[in-house]
Coordinates of N, CA and C in Angstrom, one line a residue:
M1 N 0.9 -1.2 -0.1 CA 0.0 0.0 0.0 C 0.8 1.2 0.0
K2 N 0.5 2.2 -0.8 CA 1.4 3.4 -1.0 C 1.1 4.2 0.3
P3 N 2.0 5.0 0.7 CA 1.8 6.0 1.9 C 0.9 7.1 1.3
N4 N 0.1 7.7 2.2 CA -0.6 8.9 1.7 C 0.1 10.1 2.0
L5 N 0.6 10.7 0.8 CA 1.3 11.8 0.9 C 0.8 13.0 1.3
T6 N -0.6 13.1 1.0 CA -1.3 14.3 1.5 C -1.2 14.3 3.0
A7 N -1.3 13.3 3.5 CA -1.2 13.3 5.2 C 0.1 13.5 5.6
V8 N 1.1 13.2 4.8 CA 2.6 13.7 5.2 C 2.6 15.2 5.4
L9 N 2.1 15.8 4.3 CA 2.3 17.1 4.2 C 1.3 17.9 5.3
N10 N 0.3 17.2 5.8 CA -0.5 17.7 6.7 C -0.1 17.8 8.1
V11 N 1.3 17.3 8.4 CA 1.9 17.2 9.5 C 1.8 18.8 10.1
Y12 N 2.2 19.8 9.2 CA 1.8 21.0 9.4 C 1.3 21.8 8.2
P13 N 0.0 22.3 8.4 CA -0.5 22.8 7.3 C 0.2 23.9 6.8
K14 N 1.0 24.6 7.6 CA 1.9 25.9 7.0 C 2.7 25.4 6.1
L15 N 3.0 24.2 5.8 CA 4.1 23.8 4.8 C 3.6 24.1 3.4
R16 N 2.2 24.3 3.2 CA 1.6 24.7 2.0 C 1.9 26.3 1.7
R17 N 2.2 27.0 2.7 CA 2.3 28.5 2.4 C 3.6 28.7 1.9
A18 N 4.0 29.8 1.6 CA 5.3 30.3 1.0 C 6.4 30.3 2.0
A19 N 6.0 30.5 3.1 CA 7.1 30.6 4.2 C 6.8 29.6 5.2
P20 N 6.9 28.3 5.1 CA 6.3 27.3 6.1 C 7.1 27.5 7.4
L21 N 6.3 27.4 8.5 CA 6.9 27.4 9.9 C 7.9 28.5 10.3
L22 N 7.7 29.6 9.5 CA 8.8 30.8 9.6 C 8.6 31.4 11.1
G23 N 7.5 31.3 11.7 CA 7.5 32.0 12.9 C 7.8 31.1 14.2
V24 N 7.9 29.9 14.0 CA 8.2 28.9 15.2 C 9.3 29.4 16.0
A25 N 10.4 29.7 15.3 CA 11.6 30.0 16.2 C 11.3 31.3 17.1
A26 N 10.6 32.2 16.4 CA 10.3 33.4 17.2 C 9.3 33.2 18.1
V27 N 8.4 32.1 17.9 CA 7.3 32.1 18.9 C 8.0 31.4 20.1
L28 N 8.9 30.5 19.8 CA 9.6 29.8 20.9 C 10.7 30.6 21.5
S29 N 10.9 31.9 21.4 CA 11.8 32.7 22.1 C 11.5 32.7 23.6
A30 N 12.5 33.0 24.4 CA 12.3 33.3 25.8 C 11.3 34.4 26.1
S31 N 11.2 35.3 25.4 CA 10.2 36.4 25.7 C 8.7 35.9 25.7
V32 N 8.5 34.8 24.8 CA 7.2 34.3 24.7 C 7.0 33.0 25.8
L33 N 7.9 32.3 25.8 CA 8.0 31.0 26.6 C 9.0 31.2 27.6
P34 N 8.6 31.5 29.1 CA 9.4 31.5 30.0 C 10.2 30.2 30.3
G35 N 11.2 30.3 31.1 CA 12.2 29.4 31.4 C 11.4 28.2 32.1
A36 N 10.3 28.4 32.7 CA 9.4 27.2 33.2 C 8.8 26.3 32.1
A37 N 8.7 26.9 30.9 CA 8.1 25.9 29.8 C 9.2 25.0 29.3
Y38 N 10.4 25.1 29.7 CA 11.3 24.2 29.2 C 11.7 23.1 30.3
A39 N 11.9 21.9 29.7 CA 12.5 21.0 30.8 C 13.8 20.2 30.2
Q40 N 14.8 20.3 30.8 CA 16.0 19.7 30.2 C 16.5 18.4 30.7
A41 N 16.9 17.6 30.0 CA 17.2 16.2 30.5 C 18.7 16.3 31.0
A42 N 18.9 15.4 32.1 CA 20.1 15.6 32.8 C 21.0 14.3 32.7
T43 N 20.3 13.1 32.5 CA 20.8 11.8 32.5 C 21.5 11.6 31.1
P44 N 22.6 11.1 31.0 CA 23.3 10.7 29.7 C 22.7 9.2 29.3
T45 N 21.6 8.9 29.4 CA 21.1 7.5 28.9 C 19.9 7.8 28.1
L46 N 19.6 6.8 27.3 CA 18.5 7.1 26.3 C 17.4 7.4 27.1
A47 N 16.5 8.4 26.4 CA 15.3 8.6 27.2 C 14.2 8.5 26.3
K48 N 13.0 8.0 26.6 CA 12.0 7.7 25.7 C 11.0 9.0 25.8
L49 N 10.6 9.4 24.5 CA 9.9 10.6 24.3 C 8.4 10.4 24.7
P50 N 8.0 11.3 25.4 CA 6.6 11.0 25.8 C 5.5 11.0 24.8
N51 N 4.6 10.0 24.9 CA 3.7 9.8 23.7 C 4.3 9.3 22.4
L52 N 5.4 8.9 22.4 CA 6.0 8.4 21.0 C 6.9 7.3 21.3
P53 N 6.8 6.2 20.1 CA 7.6 5.3 20.3 C 9.1 5.4 20.0
I54 N 9.7 6.4 20.3 CA 11.1 6.7 20.2 C 11.8 7.2 21.5
S55 N 13.2 6.7 21.3 CA 13.9 7.1 22.3 C 15.1 8.0 21.9
I56 N 15.7 9.0 22.4 CA 16.8 9.9 22.3 C 17.8 9.9 23.2
M57 N 19.0 10.2 22.9 CA 20.1 10.7 23.8 C 19.8 12.2 24.5
P58 N 19.6 12.3 25.6 CA 19.5 13.6 26.1 C 20.8 14.5 26.1
S59 N 20.6 15.8 25.9 CA 21.7 16.6 25.5 C 21.9 18.0 26.2
D60 N 22.7 18.5 26.8 CA 22.7 19.7 27.3 C 22.5 20.8 26.3
T61 N 22.8 20.6 24.9 CA 22.7 21.6 24.0 C 21.3 21.7 23.3
L62 N 20.6 20.7 23.8 CA 19.1 20.9 23.5 C 18.2 21.2 24.6
Q63 N 17.1 21.7 24.4 CA 16.0 21.9 25.2 C 14.9 21.4 24.7
M64 N 14.0 20.6 25.7 CA 12.7 20.2 25.4 C 11.6 20.9 25.9
L65 N 10.7 21.2 25.0 CA 9.5 22.0 25.6 C 8.5 21.2 26.3
K66 N 8.0 21.7 27.4 CA 6.9 21.0 28.2 C 5.7 21.2 27.4
D67 N 4.5 20.6 27.9 CA 3.4 20.7 27.3 C 2.8 22.0 27.0
E68 N 3.0 22.8 28.2 CA 2.3 24.4 28.0 C 3.1 25.1 27.0
G69 N 4.5 24.8 26.8 CA 5.4 25.4 25.9 C 4.9 25.1 24.4
I70 N 4.7 23.6 24.3 CA 4.0 23.2 22.8 C 2.9 24.0 22.5
Q71 N 1.9 24.1 23.5 CA 0.7 24.7 23.4 C 0.7 26.1 22.9
K72 N 1.8 26.7 23.5 CA 2.0 28.2 23.2 C 2.5 28.5 21.7
A73 N 3.3 27.4 21.3 CA 4.2 27.4 20.0 C 3.2 27.0 19.0
F74 N 2.3 26.0 19.2 CA 1.4 25.6 18.2 C -0.1 25.8 18.8
P75 N -0.5 26.9 18.7 CA -1.9 27.2 19.4 C -3.1 26.6 18.7
T76 N -3.0 26.3 17.3 CA -4.0 25.8 16.6 C -3.4 24.6 15.8
G77 N -4.3 23.8 15.2 CA -4.0 22.8 14.0 C -3.3 21.6 14.7
N78 N -2.5 21.0 13.9 CA -1.8 19.7 14.5 C -0.7 20.3 15.2
R79 N -0.6 19.6 16.4 CA 0.3 19.8 17.4 C 1.4 18.6 17.5
P80 N 2.6 18.9 17.6 CA 3.4 17.6 17.7 C 3.4 17.2 19.2
E81 N 3.8 16.0 19.1 CA 3.9 15.2 20.5 C 5.2 15.8 21.3
A82 N 6.2 16.1 20.6 CA 7.4 16.7 21.2 C 8.2 17.6 20.4
V83 N 8.7 18.6 21.1 CA 9.4 19.6 20.4 C 10.8 19.9 21.3
L84 N 11.9 19.9 20.4 CA 13.2 20.2 21.0 C 13.7 21.6 20.3
L85 N 14.4 22.1 21.1 CA 15.1 23.4 20.4 C 16.8 23.5 20.6
T86 N 17.4 24.0 19.8 CA 18.8 24.2 20.0 C 18.9 25.2 21.2
A87 N 20.2 25.3 21.7 CA 20.4 26.2 23.0 C 20.1 27.5 22.6
D88 N 20.3 28.1 21.3 CA 19.9 29.4 20.9 C 18.6 29.5 20.4
S89 N 17.7 28.5 20.5 CA 16.3 28.6 19.9 C 16.1 28.9 18.6
K90 N 17.0 28.8 17.8 CA 17.0 28.9 16.4 C 16.6 27.9 15.5
V91 N 16.7 26.6 16.0 CA 16.2 25.5 15.3 C 15.5 24.7 16.2
T92 N 14.2 24.3 15.7 CA 13.2 23.5 16.3 C 13.2 22.1 15.6
M93 N 13.0 21.1 16.3 CA 12.9 19.7 16.0 C 11.6 19.2 16.5
S94 N 10.6 19.0 15.8 CA 9.2 18.7 16.2 C 9.1 17.3 15.9
F95 N 8.7 16.4 16.6 CA 8.2 15.0 16.4 C 6.6 14.8 16.2
E96 N 6.1 14.2 15.2 CA 4.7 13.8 15.3 C 4.5 12.5 14.7
W97 N 3.6 11.8 15.7 CA 3.5 10.4 15.2 C 1.9 10.3 14.7
R98 N 2.0 10.4 13.3 CA 0.5 10.5 12.6 C -0.2 9.2 12.6
D99 N -1.5 9.4 12.5 CA -2.3 8.0 12.4 C -2.3 7.4 11.0
T100 N -1.6 8.1 9.8 CA -1.4 7.6 8.7 C -0.7 6.2 8.5
K101 N -1.2 5.4 7.9 CA -0.5 4.0 7.9 C 0.7 4.2 7.2
L102 N 1.8 3.6 7.7 CA 3.1 3.5 6.8 C 3.8 2.2 7.2
A103 N 4.0 1.3 6.3 CA 4.7 0.0 6.7 C 6.2 0.4 6.4
P104 N 7.1 -0.3 6.9 CA 8.4 -0.2 6.9 C 8.9 -0.3 5.5
T105 N 8.2 -1.1 4.8 CA 8.8 -1.4 3.4 C 8.4 -0.4 2.4
D106 N 7.3 0.6 2.8 CA 6.9 1.7 2.0 C 7.8 2.9 2.1
V107 N 8.6 3.0 3.1 CA 9.5 4.0 3.4 C 10.4 4.6 2.2
P108 N 11.1 3.5 1.5 CA 11.9 3.8 0.5 C 11.2 4.4 -0.8
T109 N 9.9 3.9 -0.8 CA 9.1 4.5 -2.1 C 8.7 5.9 -2.0
M110 N 8.9 6.5 -0.8 CA 8.6 8.0 -0.7 C 9.8 8.9 -1.4
L111 N 10.8 8.4 -1.4 CA 12.0 9.0 -2.1 C 11.8 9.4 -3.4
N112 N 10.8 8.5 -4.1 CA 10.5 8.9 -5.6 C 9.3 9.7 -5.7
Q113 N 8.3 9.5 -4.6 CA 7.0 10.2 -4.7 C 6.9 11.5 -4.1
F114 N 7.6 11.7 -3.0 CA 7.4 12.8 -2.2 C 8.1 14.1 -2.7
P115 N 9.2 14.1 -3.5 CA 9.7 15.4 -3.8 C 8.5 16.1 -4.9
A116 N 8.0 15.5 -5.8 CA 7.1 16.2 -6.5 C 5.8 16.8 -5.8
V117 N 5.7 16.1 -4.6 CA 4.5 16.8 -3.8 C 5.0 18.0 -3.1
I118 N 6.2 17.9 -2.6 CA 6.8 19.2 -2.0 C 6.9 20.4 -3.0
R119 N 7.3 20.1 -4.2 CA 7.6 21.1 -5.1 C 6.0 21.7 -5.4
A120 N 5.1 20.9 -5.6 CA 3.8 21.3 -6.0 C 3.3 22.1 -4.6
Q121 N 3.6 22.1 -3.5 CA 2.9 22.8 -2.5 C 3.8 23.6 -1.8
V122 N 5.1 23.7 -2.1 CA 5.9 24.8 -1.4 C 6.4 25.7 -2.6
P123 N 5.9 26.9 -2.7 CA 6.4 27.7 -3.8 C 7.9 28.3 -3.7
G124 N 8.6 28.3 -5.0 CA 9.8 28.9 -5.0 C 11.0 27.9 -4.3
I125 N 10.8 26.7 -4.3 CA 11.8 26.0 -3.5 C 13.3 26.2 -4.5
K126 N 14.3 26.4 -3.7 CA 15.5 26.7 -4.4 C 16.4 25.3 -4.5
T127 N 16.3 24.5 -3.5 CA 17.1 23.3 -3.5 C 16.1 22.4 -2.8
L128 N 16.4 21.1 -3.3 CA 15.6 19.8 -2.6 C 16.6 18.7 -2.8
K129 N 16.8 18.2 -1.6 CA 17.8 16.8 -1.6 C 16.9 15.8 -1.0
Q130 N 17.0 14.5 -1.5 CA 16.4 13.4 -0.9 C 17.4 12.3 -0.7
Q131 N 17.2 11.6 0.4 CA 18.3 10.5 0.5 C 17.6 9.4 1.6
M132 N 18.0 8.2 1.4 CA 17.6 7.4 2.5 C 18.5 7.1 3.7
L133 N 18.2 7.3 4.8 CA 19.3 7.1 5.9 C 18.8 6.0 6.8
N134 N 19.7 5.2 7.4 CA 19.5 4.1 8.2 C 20.1 4.6 9.6
L135 N 19.1 4.7 10.5 CA 19.5 5.2 11.9 C 19.4 4.3 12.6
N136 N 20.3 3.5 13.2 CA 20.1 2.5 14.5 C 19.1 1.4 13.9
G137 N 19.2 1.0 12.7 CA 18.4 -0.2 12.2 C 17.0 0.2 11.8
N138 N 16.8 1.6 11.5 CA 15.5 2.0 10.8 C 15.6 2.8 9.7
N139 N 15.1 2.7 8.7 CA 15.2 3.5 7.4 C 14.3 4.7 7.7
W140 N 14.8 5.8 7.2 CA 14.2 7.0 7.2 C 14.2 7.7 5.9
A141 N 13.2 8.2 5.4 CA 13.3 9.1 4.2 C 13.6 10.3 4.6
D142 N 14.6 10.9 4.0 CA 15.1 12.4 4.5 C 15.0 13.3 3.3
F143 N 14.2 14.5 3.5 CA 14.1 15.5 2.6 C 14.6 16.7 3.1
I144 N 15.5 17.5 2.4 CA 16.1 18.7 2.8 C 15.7 19.6 1.8
F145 N 15.3 20.9 2.1 CA 14.8 21.7 1.0 C 15.0 23.1 1.7
V146 N 15.2 24.1 0.8 CA 15.3 25.6 1.1 C 14.3 26.2 0.3
A147 N 13.6 27.3 1.0 CA 12.7 28.0 0.2 C 12.5 29.5 0.7
P148 N 12.2 30.3 0.0 CA 12.2 31.7 0.3 C 11.4 32.0 1.6
G149 N 11.6 32.8 2.5 CA 10.9 33.1 3.9 C 10.7 34.6 3.8
R150 N 9.8 35.0 4.9 CA 9.7 36.5 5.3 C 10.9 37.3 5.5
S151 N 11.8 36.4 6.2 CA 13.2 37.1 6.7 C 14.3 36.4 6.2
G152 N 14.1 36.0 4.9 CA 15.4 35.1 4.4 C 15.0 33.8 4.3
D153 N 15.9 33.1 3.5 CA 15.6 31.6 3.1 C 15.5 30.9 4.4
V154 N 14.5 29.9 4.1 CA 14.4 28.9 5.6 C 14.6 27.5 4.9
R155 N 15.1 26.8 5.9 CA 15.6 25.3 5.7 C 14.9 24.5 6.4
R156 N 14.2 23.5 5.9 CA 13.4 22.6 6.3 C 13.8 21.2 6.1
E157 N 13.9 20.4 6.9 CA 14.3 18.9 6.8 C 13.2 18.1 7.3
L158 N 12.6 17.1 6.6 CA 11.7 16.2 7.1 C 12.2 14.9 7.0
L159 N 12.0 14.1 8.1 CA 12.7 12.8 8.4 C 11.5 11.9 8.6
I160 N 11.2 10.8 7.8 CA 9.8 10.1 7.9 C 10.2 8.6 7.8
T161 N 9.7 8.0 9.0 CA 9.7 6.6 9.1 C 8.4 5.7 9.5
S162 N 8.5 4.6 9.6 CA 7.4 3.8 10.1 C 7.7 3.6 11.7
A163 N 6.7 3.6 12.3 CA 6.8 3.1 13.8 C 5.6 2.8 14.3
Q164 N 5.6 1.2 14.6 CA 4.4 0.5 14.7 C 3.3 0.6 13.9
G165 N 3.8 0.6 12.5 CA 2.8 0.7 11.4 C 2.3 2.1 11.0
R166 N 2.7 3.1 11.8 CA 2.2 4.4 11.4 C 3.3 5.4 11.1
M167 N 3.2 6.5 10.7 CA 4.0 7.6 10.1 C 4.7 8.3 11.3
L168 N 5.8 8.4 11.4 CA 6.7 9.0 12.4 C 7.3 10.2 11.6
V169 N 7.2 11.4 11.8 CA 7.8 12.4 11.2 C 8.6 13.5 12.2
L170 N 9.8 13.6 11.8 CA 10.7 14.6 12.6 C 10.8 15.7 11.7
T171 N 10.3 17.1 12.0 CA 10.6 18.2 11.2 C 11.6 19.0 11.7
I172 N 12.7 19.4 11.0 CA 13.7 20.2 11.6 C 13.5 21.5 10.9
S173 N 13.4 22.7 11.5 CA 13.0 24.0 10.8 C 14.0 24.9 11.5
S174 N 14.3 25.9 10.3 CA 15.2 27.2 10.9 C 15.2 28.1 9.7
N175 N 15.7 29.4 10.0 CA 16.2 30.1 8.9 C 17.5 29.4 8.5
L176 N 18.0 29.6 7.0 CA 19.1 28.9 6.5 C 20.3 29.6 7.4
L177 N 20.4 30.7 7.6 CA 21.6 31.4 8.3 C 21.8 30.9 9.7
D178 N 20.6 30.3 10.4 CA 20.7 30.0 11.8 C 21.1 28.5 11.8
Y179 N 21.2 28.0 10.6 CA 21.5 26.5 10.8 C 23.0 26.4 10.8
T180 N 23.6 26.9 11.9 CA 25.0 27.0 12.0 C 25.9 25.7 12.1
T181 N 27.0 25.6 12.2 CA 27.9 24.5 12.4 C 27.6 23.9 13.8
K182 N 27.4 24.8 14.7 CA 27.0 24.4 16.0 C 25.7 23.7 16.2
N183 N 24.8 24.3 15.5 CA 23.5 23.9 15.6 C 23.3 22.5 14.7
E184 N 23.9 22.6 13.6 CA 24.0 21.2 12.9 C 24.6 20.0 13.6
T185 N 25.5 20.3 14.4 CA 26.2 19.4 15.3 C 25.2 18.7 16.3
A186 N 24.4 19.7 17.0 CA 23.5 19.4 18.0 C 22.2 18.5 17.3
V187 N 22.0 19.0 16.0 CA 20.9 18.1 15.3 C 21.3 16.9 14.9
K188 N 22.5 16.7 14.3 CA 23.0 15.4 14.0 C 23.2 14.5 15.2
A189 N 23.5 15.1 16.3 CA 23.6 14.2 17.5 C 22.4 13.6 17.9
L190 N 21.4 14.4 17.9 CA 20.1 14.0 18.1 C 19.6 12.9 17.2
T191 N 19.6 13.2 15.8 CA 19.1 12.2 14.8 C 20.0 10.9 14.8
G192 N 21.3 11.0 15.1 CA 22.3 9.9 15.3 C 21.8 8.9 16.6
S193 N 21.1 9.6 17.3 CA 20.8 8.8 18.5 C 19.4 8.1 18.5
M194 N 18.6 8.4 17.7 CA 17.1 8.1 17.7 C 17.0 6.7 17.4
R195 N 16.3 6.0 18.4 CA 15.9 4.7 18.1 C 14.4 4.4 18.5
I196 N 13.9 3.7 17.4 CA 12.5 3.3 17.4 C 12.2 2.3 18.6
N197 N 11.2 2.4 19.4 CA 10.9 1.5 20.6 C 10.1 0.4 20.0

């Protein structure tokens, strides 16, 4: 059965706009979300993310939003189950476990199908790269694209896999200039540690 690509794009309805998720980093700034909205992991062992079939290695370079922080950052529409931020709050990593069915064998087929859907729904894409990643024994379809935004180009990365027969999506969002070497290192440490439970 082919994956429902429309359901993938509905992870965040703003993906259909010219500047998808542009305001998330601003919304997540300390002026909107006080320090009480963050919970930081302290133990160096894998930690299961709440309400998700995935564990990650906690890091002092990432902050995890508490429920009230997620509600403030995503007041309407689809709300991710977990959101992490880089230390400078410039890059957001949002996990959503969709109801959409996705078998592990269907993940590679997305590499051929999904780029056309992205190009059709995100105007002005400048670059689009797709690849298959194997992270700790699980295949992830990885799509990285750059598109125009209100305050400069935005970088979006969608990592999609099958978890318990459902679609699990990690969306990594930032302005292109904010995806610095330091932030990229923090993101890659997170993605490299991800294990499906």
